[in-house]
Short mmCIF file of C-alpha atoms in Angstrom, two decimals:
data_model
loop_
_atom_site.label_atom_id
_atom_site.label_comp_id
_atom_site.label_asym_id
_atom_site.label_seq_id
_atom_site.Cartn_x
_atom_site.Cartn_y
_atom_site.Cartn_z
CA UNK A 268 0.00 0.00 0.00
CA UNK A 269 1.22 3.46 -0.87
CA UNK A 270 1.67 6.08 1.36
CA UNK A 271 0.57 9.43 0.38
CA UNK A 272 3.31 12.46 0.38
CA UNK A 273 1.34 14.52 3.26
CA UNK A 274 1.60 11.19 5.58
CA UNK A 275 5.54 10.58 4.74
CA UNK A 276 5.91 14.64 5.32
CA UNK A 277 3.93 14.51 8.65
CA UNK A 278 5.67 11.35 10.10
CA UNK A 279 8.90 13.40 9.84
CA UNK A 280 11.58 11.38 11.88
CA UNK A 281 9.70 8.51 12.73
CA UNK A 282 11.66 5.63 11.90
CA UNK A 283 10.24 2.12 12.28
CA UNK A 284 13.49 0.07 11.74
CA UNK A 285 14.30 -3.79 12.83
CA UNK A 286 18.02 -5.50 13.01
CA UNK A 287 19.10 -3.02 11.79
CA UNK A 288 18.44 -0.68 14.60
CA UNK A 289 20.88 -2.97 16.71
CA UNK A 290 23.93 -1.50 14.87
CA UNK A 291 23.14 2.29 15.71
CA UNK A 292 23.59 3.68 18.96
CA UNK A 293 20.92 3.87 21.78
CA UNK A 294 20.02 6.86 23.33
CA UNK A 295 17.62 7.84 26.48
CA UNK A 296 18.46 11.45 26.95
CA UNK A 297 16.66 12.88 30.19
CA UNK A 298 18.50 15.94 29.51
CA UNK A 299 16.73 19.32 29.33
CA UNK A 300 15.92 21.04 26.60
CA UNK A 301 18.36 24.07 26.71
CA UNK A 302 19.41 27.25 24.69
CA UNK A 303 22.68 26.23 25.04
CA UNK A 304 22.55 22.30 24.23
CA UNK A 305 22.32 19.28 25.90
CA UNK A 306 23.04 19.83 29.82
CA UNK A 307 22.14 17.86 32.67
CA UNK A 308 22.68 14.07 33.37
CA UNK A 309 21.41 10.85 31.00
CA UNK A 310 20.16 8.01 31.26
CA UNK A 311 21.75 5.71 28.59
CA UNK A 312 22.66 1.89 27.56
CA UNK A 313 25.68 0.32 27.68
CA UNK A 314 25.82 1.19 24.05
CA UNK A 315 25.13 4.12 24.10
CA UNK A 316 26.89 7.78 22.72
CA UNK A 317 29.56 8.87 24.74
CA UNK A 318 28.71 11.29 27.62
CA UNK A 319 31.77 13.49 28.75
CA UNK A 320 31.13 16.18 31.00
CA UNK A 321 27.44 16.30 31.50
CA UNK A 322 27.13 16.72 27.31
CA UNK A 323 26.06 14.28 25.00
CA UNK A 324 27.95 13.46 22.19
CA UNK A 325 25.53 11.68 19.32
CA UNK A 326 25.68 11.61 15.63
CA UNK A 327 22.73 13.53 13.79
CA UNK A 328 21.27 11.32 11.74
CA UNK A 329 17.61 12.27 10.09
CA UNK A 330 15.08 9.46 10.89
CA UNK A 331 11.68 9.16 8.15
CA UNK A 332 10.08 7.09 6.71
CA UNK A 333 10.37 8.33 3.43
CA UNK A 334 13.33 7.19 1.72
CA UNK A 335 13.09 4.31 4.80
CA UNK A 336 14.58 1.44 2.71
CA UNK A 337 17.40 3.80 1.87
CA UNK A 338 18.09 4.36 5.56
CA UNK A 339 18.35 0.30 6.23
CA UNK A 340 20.74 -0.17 3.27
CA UNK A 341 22.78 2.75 4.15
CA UNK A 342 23.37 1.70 7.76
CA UNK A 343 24.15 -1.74 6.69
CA UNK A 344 27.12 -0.62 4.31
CA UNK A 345 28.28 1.86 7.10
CA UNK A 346 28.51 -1.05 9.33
CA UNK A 347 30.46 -3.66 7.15
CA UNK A 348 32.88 -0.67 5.97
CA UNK A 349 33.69 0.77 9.52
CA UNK A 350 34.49 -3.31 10.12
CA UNK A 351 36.72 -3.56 6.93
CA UNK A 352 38.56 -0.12 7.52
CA UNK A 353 38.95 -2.15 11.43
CA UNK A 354 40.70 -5.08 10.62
CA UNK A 355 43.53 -3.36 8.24
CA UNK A 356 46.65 -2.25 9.33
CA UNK A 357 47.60 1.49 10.99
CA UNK A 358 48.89 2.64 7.59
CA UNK A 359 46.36 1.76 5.45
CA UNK A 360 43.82 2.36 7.60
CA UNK A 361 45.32 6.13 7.79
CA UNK A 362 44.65 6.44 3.97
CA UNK A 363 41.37 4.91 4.15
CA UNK A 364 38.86 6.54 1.97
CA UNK A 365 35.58 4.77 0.93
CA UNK A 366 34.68 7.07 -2.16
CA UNK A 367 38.23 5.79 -3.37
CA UNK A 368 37.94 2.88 -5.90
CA UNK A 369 37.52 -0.56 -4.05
CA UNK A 370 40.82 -2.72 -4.35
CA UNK A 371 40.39 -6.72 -5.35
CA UNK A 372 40.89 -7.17 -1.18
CA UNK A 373 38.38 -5.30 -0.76
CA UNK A 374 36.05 -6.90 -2.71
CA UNK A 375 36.54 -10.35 -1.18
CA UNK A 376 36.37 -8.97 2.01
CA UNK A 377 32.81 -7.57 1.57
CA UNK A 378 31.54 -10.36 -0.15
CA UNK A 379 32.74 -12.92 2.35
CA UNK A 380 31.69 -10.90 5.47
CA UNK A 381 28.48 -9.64 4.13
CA UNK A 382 27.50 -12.72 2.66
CA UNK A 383 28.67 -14.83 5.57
CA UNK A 384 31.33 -17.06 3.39
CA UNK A 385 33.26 -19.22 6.18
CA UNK A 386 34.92 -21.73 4.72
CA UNK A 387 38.45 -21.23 2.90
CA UNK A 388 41.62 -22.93 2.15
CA UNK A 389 45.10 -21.91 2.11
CA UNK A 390 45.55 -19.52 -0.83
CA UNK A 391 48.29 -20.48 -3.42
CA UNK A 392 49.04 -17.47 -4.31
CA UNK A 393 52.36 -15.55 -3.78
CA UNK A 394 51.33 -12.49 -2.96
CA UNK A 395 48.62 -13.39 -0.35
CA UNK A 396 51.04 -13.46 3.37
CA UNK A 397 50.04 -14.59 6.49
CA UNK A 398 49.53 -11.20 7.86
CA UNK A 399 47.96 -9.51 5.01
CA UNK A 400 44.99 -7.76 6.42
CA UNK A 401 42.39 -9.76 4.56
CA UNK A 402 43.82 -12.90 4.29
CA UNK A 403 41.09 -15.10 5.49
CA UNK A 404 38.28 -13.34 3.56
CA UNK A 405 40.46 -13.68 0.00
CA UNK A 406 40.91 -17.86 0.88
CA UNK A 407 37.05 -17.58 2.14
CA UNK A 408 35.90 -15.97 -1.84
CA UNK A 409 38.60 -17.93 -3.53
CA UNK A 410 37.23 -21.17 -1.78
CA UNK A 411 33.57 -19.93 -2.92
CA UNK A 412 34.91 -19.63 -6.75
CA UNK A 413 33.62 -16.28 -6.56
CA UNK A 414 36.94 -14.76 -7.39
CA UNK A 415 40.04 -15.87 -9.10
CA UNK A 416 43.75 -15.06 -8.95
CA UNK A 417 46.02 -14.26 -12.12
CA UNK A 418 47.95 -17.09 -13.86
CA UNK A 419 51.47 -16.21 -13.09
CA UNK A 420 50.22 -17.71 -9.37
CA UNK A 421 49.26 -13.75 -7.72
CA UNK A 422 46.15 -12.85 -6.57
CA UNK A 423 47.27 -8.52 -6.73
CA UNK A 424 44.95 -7.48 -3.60
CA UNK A 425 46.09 -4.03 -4.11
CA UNK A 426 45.04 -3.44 -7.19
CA UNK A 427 41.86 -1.40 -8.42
CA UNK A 428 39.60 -3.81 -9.88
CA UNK A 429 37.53 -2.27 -12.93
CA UNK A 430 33.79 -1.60 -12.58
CA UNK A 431 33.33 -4.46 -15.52
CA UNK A 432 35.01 -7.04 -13.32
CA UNK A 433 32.89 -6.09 -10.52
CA UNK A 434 29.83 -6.85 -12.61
CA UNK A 435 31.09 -9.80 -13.37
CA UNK A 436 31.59 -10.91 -9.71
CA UNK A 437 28.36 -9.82 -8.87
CA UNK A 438 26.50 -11.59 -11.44
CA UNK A 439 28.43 -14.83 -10.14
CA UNK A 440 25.96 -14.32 -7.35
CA UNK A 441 22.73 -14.32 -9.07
CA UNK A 442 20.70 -15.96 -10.97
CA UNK A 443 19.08 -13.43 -13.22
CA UNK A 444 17.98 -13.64 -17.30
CA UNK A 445 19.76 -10.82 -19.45
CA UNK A 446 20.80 -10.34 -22.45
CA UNK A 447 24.18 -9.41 -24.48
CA UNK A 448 22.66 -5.55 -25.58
CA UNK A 449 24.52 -2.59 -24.27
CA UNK A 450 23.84 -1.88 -20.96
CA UNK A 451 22.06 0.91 -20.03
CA UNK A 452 21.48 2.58 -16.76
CA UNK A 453 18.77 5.68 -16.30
CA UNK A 454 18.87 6.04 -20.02
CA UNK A 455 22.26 6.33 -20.14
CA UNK A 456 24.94 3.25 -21.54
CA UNK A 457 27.16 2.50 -18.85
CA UNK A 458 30.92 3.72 -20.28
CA UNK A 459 34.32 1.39 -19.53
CA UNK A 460 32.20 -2.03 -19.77
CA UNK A 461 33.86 -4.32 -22.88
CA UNK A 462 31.48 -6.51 -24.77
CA UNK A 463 32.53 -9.53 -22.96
CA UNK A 464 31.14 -7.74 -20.26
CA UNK A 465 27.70 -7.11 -21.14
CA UNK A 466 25.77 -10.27 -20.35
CA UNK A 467 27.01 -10.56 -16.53
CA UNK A 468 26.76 -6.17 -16.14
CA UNK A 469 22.70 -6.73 -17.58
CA UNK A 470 22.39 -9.37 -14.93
CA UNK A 471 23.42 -6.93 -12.57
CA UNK A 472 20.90 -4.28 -13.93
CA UNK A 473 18.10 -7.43 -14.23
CA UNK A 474 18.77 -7.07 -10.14
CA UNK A 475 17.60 -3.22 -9.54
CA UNK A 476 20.09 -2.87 -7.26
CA UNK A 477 22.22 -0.20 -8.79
CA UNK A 478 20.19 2.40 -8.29
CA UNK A 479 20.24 2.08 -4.92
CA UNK A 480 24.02 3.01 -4.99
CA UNK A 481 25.15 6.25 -4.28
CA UNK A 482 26.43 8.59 -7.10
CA UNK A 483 24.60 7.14 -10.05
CA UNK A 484 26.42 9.13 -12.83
CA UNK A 485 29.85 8.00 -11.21
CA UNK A 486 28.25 4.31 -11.76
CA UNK A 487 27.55 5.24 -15.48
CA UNK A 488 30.97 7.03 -16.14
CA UNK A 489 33.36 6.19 -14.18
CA UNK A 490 36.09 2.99 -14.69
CA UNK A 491 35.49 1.91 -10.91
CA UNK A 492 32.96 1.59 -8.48
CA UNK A 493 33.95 3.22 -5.07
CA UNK A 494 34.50 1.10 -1.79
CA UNK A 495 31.31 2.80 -0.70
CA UNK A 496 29.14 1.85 -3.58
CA UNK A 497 29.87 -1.74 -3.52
CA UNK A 498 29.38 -2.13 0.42
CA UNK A 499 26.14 -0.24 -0.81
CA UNK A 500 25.46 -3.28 -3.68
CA UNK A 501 25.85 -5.95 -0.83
CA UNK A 502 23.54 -4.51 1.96
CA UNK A 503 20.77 -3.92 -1.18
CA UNK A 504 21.08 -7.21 -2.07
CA UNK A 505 20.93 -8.86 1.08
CA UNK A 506 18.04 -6.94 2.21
CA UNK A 507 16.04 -7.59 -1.51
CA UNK A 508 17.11 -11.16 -2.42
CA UNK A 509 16.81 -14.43 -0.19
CA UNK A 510 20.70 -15.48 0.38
CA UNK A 511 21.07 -18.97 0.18
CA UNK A 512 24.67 -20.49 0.69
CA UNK A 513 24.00 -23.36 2.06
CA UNK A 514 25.04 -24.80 -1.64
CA UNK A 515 27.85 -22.28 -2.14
CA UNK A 516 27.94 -18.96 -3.41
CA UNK A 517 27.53 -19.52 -6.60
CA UNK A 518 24.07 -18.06 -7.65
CA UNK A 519 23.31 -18.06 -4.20
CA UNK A 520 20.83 -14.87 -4.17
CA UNK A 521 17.25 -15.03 -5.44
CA UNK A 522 14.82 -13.02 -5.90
CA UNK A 523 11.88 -13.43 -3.83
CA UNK A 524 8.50 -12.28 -3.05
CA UNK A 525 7.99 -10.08 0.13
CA UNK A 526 5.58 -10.93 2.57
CA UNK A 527 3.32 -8.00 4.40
CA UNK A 528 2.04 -8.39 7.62
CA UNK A 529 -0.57 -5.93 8.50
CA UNK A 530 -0.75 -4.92 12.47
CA UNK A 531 -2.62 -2.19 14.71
CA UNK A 532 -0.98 -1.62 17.64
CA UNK A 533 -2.54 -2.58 21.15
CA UNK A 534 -0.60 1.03 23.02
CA UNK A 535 1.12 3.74 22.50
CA UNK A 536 5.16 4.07 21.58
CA UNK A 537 5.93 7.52 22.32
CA UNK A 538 9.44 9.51 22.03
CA UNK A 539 8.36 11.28 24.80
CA UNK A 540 8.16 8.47 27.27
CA UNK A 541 9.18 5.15 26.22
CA UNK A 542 12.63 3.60 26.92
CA UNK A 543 14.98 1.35 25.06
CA UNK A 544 14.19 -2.35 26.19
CA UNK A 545 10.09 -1.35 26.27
CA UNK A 546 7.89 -4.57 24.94
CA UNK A 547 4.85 -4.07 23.36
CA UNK A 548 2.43 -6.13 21.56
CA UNK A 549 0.06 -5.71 18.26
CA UNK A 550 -2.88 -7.56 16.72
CA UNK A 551 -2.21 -9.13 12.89
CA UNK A 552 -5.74 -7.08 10.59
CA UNK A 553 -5.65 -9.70 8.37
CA UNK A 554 -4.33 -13.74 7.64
CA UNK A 555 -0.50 -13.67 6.55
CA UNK A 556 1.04 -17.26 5.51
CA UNK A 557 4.80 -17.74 6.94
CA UNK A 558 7.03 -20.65 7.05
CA UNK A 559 3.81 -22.57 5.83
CA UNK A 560 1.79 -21.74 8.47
CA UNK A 561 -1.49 -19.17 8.46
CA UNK A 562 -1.55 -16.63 11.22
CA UNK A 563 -5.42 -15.79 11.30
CA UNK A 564 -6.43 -11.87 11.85
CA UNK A 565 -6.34 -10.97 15.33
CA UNK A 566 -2.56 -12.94 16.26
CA UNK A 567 -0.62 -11.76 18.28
CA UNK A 568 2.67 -9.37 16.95
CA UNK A 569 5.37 -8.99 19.90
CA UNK A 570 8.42 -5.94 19.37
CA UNK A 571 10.32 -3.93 21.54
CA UNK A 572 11.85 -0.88 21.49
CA UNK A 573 15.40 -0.87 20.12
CA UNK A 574 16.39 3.12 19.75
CA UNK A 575 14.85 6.49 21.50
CA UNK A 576 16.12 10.27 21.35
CA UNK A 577 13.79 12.10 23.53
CA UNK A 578 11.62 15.41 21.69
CA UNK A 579 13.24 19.18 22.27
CA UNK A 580 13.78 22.29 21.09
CA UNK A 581 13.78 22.10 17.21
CA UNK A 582 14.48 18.57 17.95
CA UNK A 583 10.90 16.11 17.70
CA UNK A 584 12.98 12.97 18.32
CA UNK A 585 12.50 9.83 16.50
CA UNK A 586 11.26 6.48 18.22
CA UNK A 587 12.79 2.92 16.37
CA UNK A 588 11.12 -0.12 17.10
CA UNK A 589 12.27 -4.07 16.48
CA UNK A 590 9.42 -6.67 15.45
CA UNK A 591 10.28 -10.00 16.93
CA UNK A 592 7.74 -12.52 16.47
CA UNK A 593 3.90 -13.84 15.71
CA UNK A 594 2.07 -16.07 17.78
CA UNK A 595 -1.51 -17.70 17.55
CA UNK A 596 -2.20 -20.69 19.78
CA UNK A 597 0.90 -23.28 20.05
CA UNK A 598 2.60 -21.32 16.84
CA UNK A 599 5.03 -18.80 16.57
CA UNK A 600 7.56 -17.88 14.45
CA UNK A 601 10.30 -15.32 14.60
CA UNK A 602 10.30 -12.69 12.57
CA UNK A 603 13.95 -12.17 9.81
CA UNK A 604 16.39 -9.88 11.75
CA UNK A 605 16.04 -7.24 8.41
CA UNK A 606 12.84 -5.87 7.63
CA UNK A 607 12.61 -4.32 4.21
CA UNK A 608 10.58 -1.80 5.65
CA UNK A 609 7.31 -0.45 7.61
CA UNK A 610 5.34 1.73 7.02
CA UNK A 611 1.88 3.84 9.01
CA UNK A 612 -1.25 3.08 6.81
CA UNK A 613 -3.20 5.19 9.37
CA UNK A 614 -2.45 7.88 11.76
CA UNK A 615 -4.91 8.03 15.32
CA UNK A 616 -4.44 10.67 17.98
CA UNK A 617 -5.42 9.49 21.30
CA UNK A 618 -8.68 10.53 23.04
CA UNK A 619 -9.13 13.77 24.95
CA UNK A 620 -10.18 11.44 27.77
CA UNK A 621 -6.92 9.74 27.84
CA UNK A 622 -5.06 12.84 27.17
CA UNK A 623 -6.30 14.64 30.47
CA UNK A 624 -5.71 11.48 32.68
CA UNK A 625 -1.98 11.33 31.72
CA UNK A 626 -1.35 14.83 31.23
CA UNK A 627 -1.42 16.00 34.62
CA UNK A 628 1.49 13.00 36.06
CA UNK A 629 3.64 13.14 32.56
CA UNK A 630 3.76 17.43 33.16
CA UNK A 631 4.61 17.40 36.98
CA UNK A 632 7.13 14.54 36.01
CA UNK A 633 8.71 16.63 33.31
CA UNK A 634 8.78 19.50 34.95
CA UNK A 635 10.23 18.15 38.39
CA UNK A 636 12.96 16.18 35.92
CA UNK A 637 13.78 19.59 34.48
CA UNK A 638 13.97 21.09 37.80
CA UNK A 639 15.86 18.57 39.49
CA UNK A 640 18.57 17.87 37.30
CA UNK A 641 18.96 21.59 36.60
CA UNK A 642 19.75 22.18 40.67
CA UNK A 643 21.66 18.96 40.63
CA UNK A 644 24.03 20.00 37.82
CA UNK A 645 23.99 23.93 39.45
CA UNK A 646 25.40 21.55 42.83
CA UNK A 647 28.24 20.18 40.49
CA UNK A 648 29.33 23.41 39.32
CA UNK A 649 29.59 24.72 43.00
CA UNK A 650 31.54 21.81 44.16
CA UNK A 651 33.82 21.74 41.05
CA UNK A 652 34.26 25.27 41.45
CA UNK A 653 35.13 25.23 44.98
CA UNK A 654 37.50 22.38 44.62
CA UNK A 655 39.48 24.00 41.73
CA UNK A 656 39.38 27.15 43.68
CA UNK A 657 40.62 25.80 46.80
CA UNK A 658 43.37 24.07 44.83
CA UNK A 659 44.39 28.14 43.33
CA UNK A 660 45.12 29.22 46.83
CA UNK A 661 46.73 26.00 47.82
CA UNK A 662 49.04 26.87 44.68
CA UNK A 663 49.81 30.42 45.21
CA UNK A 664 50.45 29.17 49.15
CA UNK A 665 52.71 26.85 48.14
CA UNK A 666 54.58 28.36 45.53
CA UNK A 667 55.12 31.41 47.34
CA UNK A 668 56.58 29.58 50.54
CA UNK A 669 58.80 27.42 47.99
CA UNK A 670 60.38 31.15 46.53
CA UNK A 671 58.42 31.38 43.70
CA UNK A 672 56.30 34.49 43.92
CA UNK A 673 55.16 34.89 40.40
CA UNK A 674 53.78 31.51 40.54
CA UNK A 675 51.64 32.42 43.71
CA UNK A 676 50.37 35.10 42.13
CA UNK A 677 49.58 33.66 38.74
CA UNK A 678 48.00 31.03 41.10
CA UNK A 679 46.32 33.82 43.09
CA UNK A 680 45.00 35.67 39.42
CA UNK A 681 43.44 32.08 38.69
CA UNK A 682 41.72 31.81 41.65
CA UNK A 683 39.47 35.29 40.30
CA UNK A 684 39.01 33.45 36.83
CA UNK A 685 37.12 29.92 38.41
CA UNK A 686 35.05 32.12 40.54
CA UNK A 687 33.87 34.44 37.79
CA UNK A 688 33.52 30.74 35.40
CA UNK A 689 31.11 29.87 38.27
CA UNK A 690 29.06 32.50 38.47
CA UNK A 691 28.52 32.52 34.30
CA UNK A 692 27.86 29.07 34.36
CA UNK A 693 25.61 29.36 36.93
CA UNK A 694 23.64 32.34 35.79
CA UNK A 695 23.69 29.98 32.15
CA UNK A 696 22.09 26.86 33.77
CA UNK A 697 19.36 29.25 35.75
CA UNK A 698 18.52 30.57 32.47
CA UNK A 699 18.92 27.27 30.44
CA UNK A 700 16.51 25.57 33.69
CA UNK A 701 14.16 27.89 33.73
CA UNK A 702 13.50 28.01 29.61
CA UNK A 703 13.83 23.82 30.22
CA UNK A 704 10.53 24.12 32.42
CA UNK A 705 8.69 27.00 30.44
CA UNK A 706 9.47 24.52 27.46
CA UNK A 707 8.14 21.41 29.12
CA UNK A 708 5.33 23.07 30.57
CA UNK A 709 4.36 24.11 27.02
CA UNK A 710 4.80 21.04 25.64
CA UNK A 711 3.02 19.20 27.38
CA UNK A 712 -0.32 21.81 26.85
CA UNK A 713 0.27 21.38 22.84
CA UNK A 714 0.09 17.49 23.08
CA UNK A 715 -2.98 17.93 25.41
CA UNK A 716 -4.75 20.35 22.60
CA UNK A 717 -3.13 19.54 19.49
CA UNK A 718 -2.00 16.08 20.03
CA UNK A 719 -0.96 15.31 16.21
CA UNK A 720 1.88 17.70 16.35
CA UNK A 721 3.70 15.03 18.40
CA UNK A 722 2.55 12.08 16.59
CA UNK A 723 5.53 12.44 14.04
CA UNK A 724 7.60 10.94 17.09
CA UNK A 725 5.26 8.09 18.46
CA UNK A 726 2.93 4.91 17.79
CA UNK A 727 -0.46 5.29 18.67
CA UNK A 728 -3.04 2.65 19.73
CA UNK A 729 -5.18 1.38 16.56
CA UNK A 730 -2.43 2.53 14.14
CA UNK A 731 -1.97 0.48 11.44
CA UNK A 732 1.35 -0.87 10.45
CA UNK A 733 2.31 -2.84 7.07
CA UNK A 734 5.57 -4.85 7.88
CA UNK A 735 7.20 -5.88 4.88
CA UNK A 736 10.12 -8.67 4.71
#
């Protein structure tokens, strides 16, 4: 089912994610909203950001649902990049770039690891050492017969491999019709591809995958396909094609036909409140076959909640959620770890009746967290102030008595600067605390009267889901 523009617009940086989410970072940020950033503690997983100093440090990524399956296949390559550019050596690694063109290494390393090749023998190949970087994922392609080495016995890992050859690796992993016609991408024939070429690089456009990749016209005219692009070519394929290699690698992706699962959601999944770790629970709308087996309408979906970054100034936060399983009676099945993608059919704003009950315990809640945390962290700056200013005089006490007067009173001129640091970052956090509050407070009375100006951040009861895999 198609969602319309206005929905994708208004569901903004809600992101309903699976697996996937497991590879970003968690966040439950309790801090404040501020003029002057995140203050004020956190509440976070062991995975989470790093949190030096009272500030938390998190990438900015853009969470919607529009452009969703882009977002899976993007974090995917990011992933098995970030563990290639891990496992090489401090030099290389230094030069790293992953819009560079990918190296035959580089290749087999991406294909084995994000294809899950794990068997390999002993290269025969001169060139291949014992410590080169990606020794076991060259033996582990080699093995599969999705690569080959040159005939005068070297395999040349550091060597550019052409787009062409790429296709032709690729298409080693499919099993696609095509055709020996030029091959033509966007309109456009795809330059440096020779004629023994064109069969496998159709089979590769037979796939749809390439224009998932980024830089399309560098994928038309350039000689080589960026590290980047073909970590980009793996995570689309694994997420579109069933990945079979059980048999070998050979062929060992097919395409296959996704299966929806249709869901309303039994309560709500907001930004605002729920935590990373939160189960919840939804109802299937209609019958969905799986593994064989029928779930009827009305079984039940179990998820939790994998990813939160609370709402704030400017900020709406995003809310990612993991779908786990479907039960009905003595059956159940777990849901793949990668979901192709999710999507709201139908957007419902809770009652006025149920907004009233909660609103008064959610605003005194936020507005005491505000509070609290904002004279907590005003209690850290005193006693880091006084500590660093009792360690001034100490100085200038010391130094002086030891003969060095200058010292002392370079110690005594600091001991001026921490108390006037105090009082600005005092008089910041009174006016950051108090804006905090005014900002909850408001908040809070916009969700109670105009409750679908939050909704871009949460799951509501009796919303309709279509899960896709």
């Amino acid at each position: 089912m198609k969602v319309s523009k206005e929905l994708l617009m208004a569901l903004g940086v809600l992101c309903v994610t699976t697996g996937v989410a497991n590879a970003t970072n968690s966040i439950q940020a309790y801090a404040h909203p501020t003029l002057f950033g995140s203050q004020g503690h956190a509440l976070v997983t062991t995975e989470s950001d790093v949190i030096v100093g009272g500030r938390i440090y998190k990438p900015c990524h853009v969470k919607t649902i529009e452009g969703k399956q882009n977002v899976v296949v993007g974090r995917y390559a990011k992933q098995i990049l970030g563990e290639m550019k891990s496992k090489m050596d401090a030099k290389r690694g230094a030069l790293y770039d992953p819009k560079m063109p990918v190296l035959r290494s580089e290749l087999a390393f991406l294909i084995s690891e994000g294809l899950g090749l794990t068997k390999g023998d002993s290269t025969k190949y001169t060139d291949i050492t014992d410590g080169y970087w990606a020794k076991a994922e060259i033996e582990r392609a080699l093995t599969a017969d999705v690569m080959i080495g040159y005939p005068d016995s070297t395999f040349q890992p550091d060597k550019a491999i052409t787009k062409a050859e790429v296709f032709c690796t690729f298409a080693k992993l499919m099993n696609l019709d095509s055709n020996e016609s030029v091959p033509t991408l966007n309109g456009q024939t795809i330059k440096y591809v020779p004629e023994w070429a064109y069969k496998a690089t159709n089979e590769v456009l037979a796939s749809g995958l390439l224009g998932v990749l980024p830089n399309t016209d560098k994928v038309i005219n350039d000689e080589y396909l960026s590290k980047e692009q073909v970590a980009y070519f793996i995570s689309a394929m694994k997420k579109n094609f069933q990945i079979d290699i059980s048999k070998g690698a050979i062929g060992c992706a097919s395409k296959y036909e996704p299966v929806a699962v249709k869901i309303k959601l039994s309560e709500r999944i907001s930004a605002r409140t729920s935590n990373v770790g939160d189960t919840f629970t939804a109802k299937t709308t209609q019958d969905v076959t799986l593994a064989g087996t029928t779930y009827p309408a009305g079984s039940t979906v179990k998820g939790k909640v994998t990813s939160v970054a609370r709402p704030g100034v400017k900020k709406p936060g995003y809310i990612e959620v993991q779908f786990e399983n479907i039960t009905n009676g003595e059956n159940c099945i777990d849901f793949p770890r990668h979901l192709s993608s999710a999507q709201v059919d139908v957007m419902k704003n809770p009652n006025i009746i149920s907004r009233l009950l909660g609103a008064p315990f959610s605003m005194t809640g936020r507005v005491a967290g505000v509070a609290g945390r904002t004279i907590s962290e005003g209690a850290e700056v005193i006693a880091n102030g006084v500590e660093e200013y009792g360690g001034n005089w100490s100085d200038a006490f010391a130094d002086t008595a030891s003969l060095h007067p200058l010292k002392g009173l370079k110690s005594v001129g600091s001991s001026f600067i921490t108390v006037g640091k105090g009082v600005y970052n005092l008089s910041k956090l009174a006016v950051s605390g108090t804006f905090g509050v005014l900002y909850e407070f408001y908040d809070e009375c916009k969700y109670l009267i105009v409750p679908n100006t939050t909704n871009d951040s949460c799951l509501n009861p009796d919303e309709e889901l279509t899960i896709i895999f």
